[in-house]
């Protein structure tokens, strides 16, 4: 059921969360499938509905920095500085977990936490008073949802989706590990490295990209992810690409003008905001192949390239 996030919608959502079930809600990154993060039953429901492997840990969403600190055994000074600058926002911090809390997935002694910058998410967090584990509200390996419609199509059994319209960032949060001496990037995402370095200083990047172009440092970063039904193929030149080995019909996703099915912005943030919706549209149109113009190999395209190479992994 899709509900408007008015007082009644939030009330229904809180009721469901308090009963250890799940609610999908909008964040500024993508729609999340939320449940009480430290209820074994509620978390099991997330894994079951998403068909997510049990070892893949979940990000815990909280209403403010104080609530984040409560989950941590130690709260590094850098976490304070980053939170002050970027929360609420699309940055997830991995810190040592408070000893009284159970672990989620294979996160043995750590917890990943963030304060989302979305009015509906914040109102839900405040009204429920619960820390909410909230991975993207889609079946594992498929495209993340950026609208309430996407959620319902991927997860028809979710009891409630709060409809907050389209997500403004449209790509998952940046995940930064603060448990070592130097902050380590676990997942490139909505928040860019340049902004992060301004506050955090040096950041260790995932090991040089693996041969398929993806990084594997975060436990959840499986090679194939964010994938549409159609086969995704990346090419530098989509106009004159040899198409003889590609199954028809072919939908072309490019960032330059041309006779293409989907044209996204040449600005990486705008491109990211539209990417998943464009993949959903091409899938819905029934193409067999999505031919994607490869974005530049520059740092500002890191998150988009990461998602595209995972979507293209076989
Ligand atoms: P998703 O919720 O599907 O957007 O994915 C969450 C991401 O956060 C995955 O890449 C997880 O591996 C990562 N993550 C969650 N918790 C932890 C943790 N405690 N340590 C490291 N990475 C984590
Ligand atoms: Mg996901």
PDB file of N, CA and C in Angstrom, residues 57-60 68 71-76 78-79 82 87 91-98 104 106-114 173-187 217-220:
ATOM      1  N   UNK A  57      25.800  -6.501   5.680  1.00  0.00           N
ATOM      2  CA  UNK A  57      25.269  -5.672   6.764  1.00  0.00           C
ATOM      3  C   UNK A  57      24.410  -4.508   6.270  1.00  0.00           C
ATOM      4  N   UNK A  58      23.682  -3.893   7.181  1.00  0.00           N
ATOM      5  CA  UNK A  58      22.747  -2.821   6.834  1.00  0.00           C
ATOM      6  C   UNK A  58      23.187  -1.503   7.456  1.00  0.00           C
ATOM      7  N   UNK A  59      22.847  -0.418   6.787  1.00  0.00           N
ATOM      8  CA  UNK A  59      23.114   0.908   7.336  1.00  0.00           C
ATOM      9  C   UNK A  59      21.982   1.278   8.294  1.00  0.00           C
ATOM     10  N   UNK A  60      22.356   1.805   9.467  1.00  0.00           N
ATOM     11  CA  UNK A  60      21.364   2.214  10.452  1.00  0.00           C
ATOM     12  C   UNK A  60      21.129   3.721  10.324  1.00  0.00           C
ATOM     13  N   UNK A  68      23.330   8.763  16.859  1.00  0.00           N
ATOM     14  CA  UNK A  68      24.399   8.003  16.209  1.00  0.00           C
ATOM     15  C   UNK A  68      25.473   7.619  17.227  1.00  0.00           C
ATOM     16  N   UNK A  71      25.054   4.559  19.311  1.00  0.00           N
ATOM     17  CA  UNK A  71      25.285   3.239  18.714  1.00  0.00           C
ATOM     18  C   UNK A  71      26.759   2.875  18.714  1.00  0.00           C
ATOM     19  N   UNK A  72      27.598   3.874  19.019  1.00  0.00           N
ATOM     20  CA  UNK A  72      29.044   3.687  18.865  1.00  0.00           C
ATOM     21  C   UNK A  72      29.726   3.393  20.197  1.00  0.00           C
ATOM     22  N   UNK A  73      30.751   2.538  20.127  1.00  0.00           N
ATOM     23  CA  UNK A  73      31.565   2.323  21.328  1.00  0.00           C
ATOM     24  C   UNK A  73      32.488   3.527  21.493  1.00  0.00           C
ATOM     25  N   UNK A  74      33.104   3.918  20.383  1.00  0.00           N
ATOM     26  CA  UNK A  74      33.904   5.138  20.404  1.00  0.00           C
ATOM     27  C   UNK A  74      33.471   5.992  19.223  1.00  0.00           C
ATOM     28  N   UNK A  75      33.453   7.283  19.449  1.00  0.00           N
ATOM     29  CA  UNK A  75      32.992   8.216  18.420  1.00  0.00           C
ATOM     30  C   UNK A  75      34.177   9.119  18.104  1.00  0.00           C
ATOM     31  N   UNK A  76      34.891   8.826  17.020  1.00  0.00           N
ATOM     32  CA  UNK A  76      36.113   9.575  16.725  1.00  0.00           C
ATOM     33  C   UNK A  76      35.826  11.058  16.483  1.00  0.00           C
ATOM     34  N   UNK A  78      36.893  12.773  14.177  1.00  0.00           N
ATOM     35  CA  UNK A  78      36.599  12.959  12.760  1.00  0.00           C
ATOM     36  C   UNK A  78      35.118  12.720  12.449  1.00  0.00           C
ATOM     37  N   UNK A  79      34.530  11.810  13.204  1.00  0.00           N
ATOM     38  CA  UNK A  79      33.098  11.554  13.001  1.00  0.00           C
ATOM     39  C   UNK A  79      32.305  12.803  13.350  1.00  0.00           C
ATOM     40  N   UNK A  82      32.855  15.362  10.520  1.00  0.00           N
ATOM     41  CA  UNK A  82      32.132  14.977   9.298  1.00  0.00           C
ATOM     42  C   UNK A  82      30.624  15.130   9.488  1.00  0.00           C
ATOM     43  N   UNK A  87      25.899  15.996   7.860  1.00  0.00           N
ATOM     44  CA  UNK A  87      24.607  15.441   8.310  1.00  0.00           C
ATOM     45  C   UNK A  87      23.640  16.542   8.617  1.00  0.00           C
ATOM     46  N   UNK A  91      26.059  10.677   3.607  1.00  0.00           N
ATOM     47  CA  UNK A  91      27.346  10.130   4.046  1.00  0.00           C
ATOM     48  C   UNK A  91      27.093   9.116   5.157  1.00  0.00           C
ATOM     49  N   UNK A  92      27.581   7.893   4.972  1.00  0.00           N
ATOM     50  CA  UNK A  92      27.464   6.849   5.997  1.00  0.00           C
ATOM     51  C   UNK A  92      28.822   6.649   6.647  1.00  0.00           C
ATOM     52  N   UNK A  93      28.838   6.642   7.977  1.00  0.00           N
ATOM     53  CA  UNK A  93      30.084   6.457   8.713  1.00  0.00           C
ATOM     54  C   UNK A  93      30.099   5.086   9.376  1.00  0.00           C
ATOM     55  N   UNK A  94      31.197   4.372   9.217  1.00  0.00           N
ATOM     56  CA  UNK A  94      31.363   3.083   9.903  1.00  0.00           C
ATOM     57  C   UNK A  94      32.251   3.311  11.116  1.00  0.00           C
ATOM     58  N   UNK A  95      31.716   2.980  12.295  1.00  0.00           N
ATOM     59  CA  UNK A  95      32.448   3.163  13.561  1.00  0.00           C
ATOM     60  C   UNK A  95      32.335   1.885  14.394  1.00  0.00           C
ATOM     61  N   UNK A  96      33.126   1.818  15.469  1.00  0.00           N
ATOM     62  CA  UNK A  96      33.019   0.661  16.374  1.00  0.00           C
ATOM     63  C   UNK A  96      31.643   0.673  17.043  1.00  0.00           C
ATOM     64  N   UNK A  97      31.023  -0.511  17.132  1.00  0.00           N
ATOM     65  CA  UNK A  97      29.673  -0.601  17.649  1.00  0.00           C
ATOM     66  C   UNK A  97      29.655  -0.728  19.174  1.00  0.00           C
ATOM     67  N   UNK A  98      28.683  -0.052  19.803  1.00  0.00           N
ATOM     68  CA  UNK A  98      28.513  -0.178  21.250  1.00  0.00           C
ATOM     69  C   UNK A  98      28.333  -1.650  21.608  1.00  0.00           C
ATOM     70  N   UNK A 104      24.769  -6.624  12.927  1.00  0.00           N
ATOM     71  CA  UNK A 104      23.855  -6.846  11.803  1.00  0.00           C
ATOM     72  C   UNK A 104      24.686  -7.428  10.669  1.00  0.00           C
ATOM     73  N   UNK A 106      27.427  -9.397   8.655  1.00  0.00           N
ATOM     74  CA  UNK A 106      28.802  -9.777   8.983  1.00  0.00           C
ATOM     75  C   UNK A 106      29.588  -8.629   9.617  1.00  0.00           C
ATOM     76  N   UNK A 107      28.908  -7.605  10.098  1.00  0.00           N
ATOM     77  CA  UNK A 107      29.602  -6.482  10.732  1.00  0.00           C
ATOM     78  C   UNK A 107      29.910  -6.881  12.175  1.00  0.00           C
ATOM     79  N   UNK A 108      31.069  -7.478  12.379  1.00  0.00           N
ATOM     80  CA  UNK A 108      31.356  -8.099  13.673  1.00  0.00           C
ATOM     81  C   UNK A 108      31.367  -7.119  14.830  1.00  0.00           C
ATOM     82  N   UNK A 109      32.151  -6.063  14.712  1.00  0.00           N
ATOM     83  CA  UNK A 109      32.212  -5.146  15.854  1.00  0.00           C
ATOM     84  C   UNK A 109      32.038  -3.702  15.421  1.00  0.00           C
ATOM     85  N   UNK A 110      31.405  -3.515  14.252  1.00  0.00           N
ATOM     86  CA  UNK A 110      31.201  -2.153  13.749  1.00  0.00           C
ATOM     87  C   UNK A 110      29.724  -1.921  13.448  1.00  0.00           C
ATOM     88  N   UNK A 111      29.401  -0.644  13.241  1.00  0.00           N
ATOM     89  CA  UNK A 111      28.061  -0.301  12.792  1.00  0.00           C
ATOM     90  C   UNK A 111      28.191   0.837  11.777  1.00  0.00           C
ATOM     91  N   UNK A 112      27.355   0.798  10.744  1.00  0.00           N
ATOM     92  CA  UNK A 112      27.325   1.863   9.734  1.00  0.00           C
ATOM     93  C   UNK A 112      26.107   2.730  10.040  1.00  0.00           C
ATOM     94  N   UNK A 113      26.313   4.047  10.102  1.00  0.00           N
ATOM     95  CA  UNK A 113      25.228   4.912  10.562  1.00  0.00           C
ATOM     96  C   UNK A 113      25.183   6.207   9.752  1.00  0.00           C
ATOM     97  N   UNK A 114      23.961   6.707   9.554  1.00  0.00           N
ATOM     98  CA  UNK A 114      23.849   8.040   8.951  1.00  0.00           C
ATOM     99  C   UNK A 114      22.532   8.704   9.334  1.00  0.00           C
ATOM    100  N   UNK A 173      24.337   6.435  -0.596  1.00  0.00           N
ATOM    101  CA  UNK A 173      25.273   7.258   0.178  1.00  0.00           C
ATOM    102  C   UNK A 173      26.718   6.794  -0.019  1.00  0.00           C
ATOM    103  N   UNK A 174      27.632   7.699   0.240  1.00  0.00           N
ATOM    104  CA  UNK A 174      29.054   7.381   0.285  1.00  0.00           C
ATOM    105  C   UNK A 174      29.324   6.723   1.638  1.00  0.00           C
ATOM    106  N   UNK A 175      30.043   5.594   1.638  1.00  0.00           N
ATOM    107  CA  UNK A 175      30.326   4.892   2.900  1.00  0.00           C
ATOM    108  C   UNK A 175      31.805   5.049   3.255  1.00  0.00           C
ATOM    109  N   UNK A 176      32.050   5.591   4.454  1.00  0.00           N
ATOM    110  CA  UNK A 176      33.421   5.878   4.883  1.00  0.00           C
ATOM    111  C   UNK A 176      33.697   5.142   6.199  1.00  0.00           C
ATOM    112  N   UNK A 177      34.783   4.377   6.229  1.00  0.00           N
ATOM    113  CA  UNK A 177      35.158   3.599   7.408  1.00  0.00           C
ATOM    114  C   UNK A 177      36.103   4.431   8.285  1.00  0.00           C
ATOM    115  N   UNK A 178      35.668   4.694   9.519  1.00  0.00           N
ATOM    116  CA  UNK A 178      36.484   5.515  10.428  1.00  0.00           C
ATOM    117  C   UNK A 178      37.129   4.673  11.528  1.00  0.00           C
ATOM    118  N   UNK A 179      37.205   3.363  11.343  1.00  0.00           N
ATOM    119  CA  UNK A 179      37.740   2.525  12.423  1.00  0.00           C
ATOM    120  C   UNK A 179      39.256   2.399  12.381  1.00  0.00           C
ATOM    121  N   UNK A 180      39.880   2.866  11.302  1.00  0.00           N
ATOM    122  CA  UNK A 180      41.343   2.779  11.206  1.00  0.00           C
ATOM    123  C   UNK A 180      41.989   4.132  11.426  1.00  0.00           C
ATOM    124  N   UNK A 181      43.304   4.185  11.226  1.00  0.00           N
ATOM    125  CA  UNK A 181      44.044   5.427  11.448  1.00  0.00           C
ATOM    126  C   UNK A 181      43.660   6.473  10.401  1.00  0.00           C
ATOM    127  N   UNK A 182      43.394   6.003   9.187  1.00  0.00           N
ATOM    128  CA  UNK A 182      43.034   6.901   8.081  1.00  0.00           C
ATOM    129  C   UNK A 182      41.660   6.489   7.568  1.00  0.00           C
ATOM    130  N   UNK A 183      40.762   7.458   7.347  1.00  0.00           N
ATOM    131  CA  UNK A 183      39.434   7.113   6.824  1.00  0.00           C
ATOM    132  C   UNK A 183      39.557   6.353   5.501  1.00  0.00           C
ATOM    133  N   UNK A 184      38.697   5.364   5.329  1.00  0.00           N
ATOM    134  CA  UNK A 184      38.792   4.518   4.153  1.00  0.00           C
ATOM    135  C   UNK A 184      37.455   4.524   3.421  1.00  0.00           C
ATOM    136  N   UNK A 185      37.509   4.771   2.143  1.00  0.00           N
ATOM    137  CA  UNK A 185      36.281   4.765   1.338  1.00  0.00           C
ATOM    138  C   UNK A 185      35.853   3.325   1.090  1.00  0.00           C
ATOM    139  N   UNK A 186      34.643   2.975   1.535  1.00  0.00           N
ATOM    140  CA  UNK A 186      34.139   1.615   1.306  1.00  0.00           C
ATOM    141  C   UNK A 186      33.220   1.567   0.099  1.00  0.00           C
ATOM    142  N   UNK A 187      32.524   2.662  -0.134  1.00  0.00           N
ATOM    143  CA  UNK A 187      31.629   2.712  -1.293  1.00  0.00           C
ATOM    144  C   UNK A 187      31.554   4.145  -1.783  1.00  0.00           C
ATOM    145  N   UNK A 217      35.789  -3.729  -1.257  1.00  0.00           N
ATOM    146  CA  UNK A 217      36.196  -3.593   0.129  1.00  0.00           C
ATOM    147  C   UNK A 217      35.078  -3.689   1.143  1.00  0.00           C
ATOM    148  N   UNK A 218      33.901  -3.236   0.805  1.00  0.00           N
ATOM    149  CA  UNK A 218      32.795  -3.274   1.741  1.00  0.00           C
ATOM    150  C   UNK A 218      32.154  -4.648   1.626  1.00  0.00           C
ATOM    151  N   UNK A 219      31.735  -5.217   2.757  1.00  0.00           N
ATOM    152  CA  UNK A 219      31.203  -6.576   2.689  1.00  0.00           C
ATOM    153  C   UNK A 219      30.030  -6.724   1.726  1.00  0.00           C
ATOM    154  N   UNK A 220      29.262  -5.655   1.543  1.00  0.00           N
ATOM    155  CA  UNK A 220      28.091  -5.787   0.676  1.00  0.00           C
ATOM    156  C   UNK A 220      28.367  -5.540  -0.789  1.00  0.00           C
TER     157      UNK A 220
END
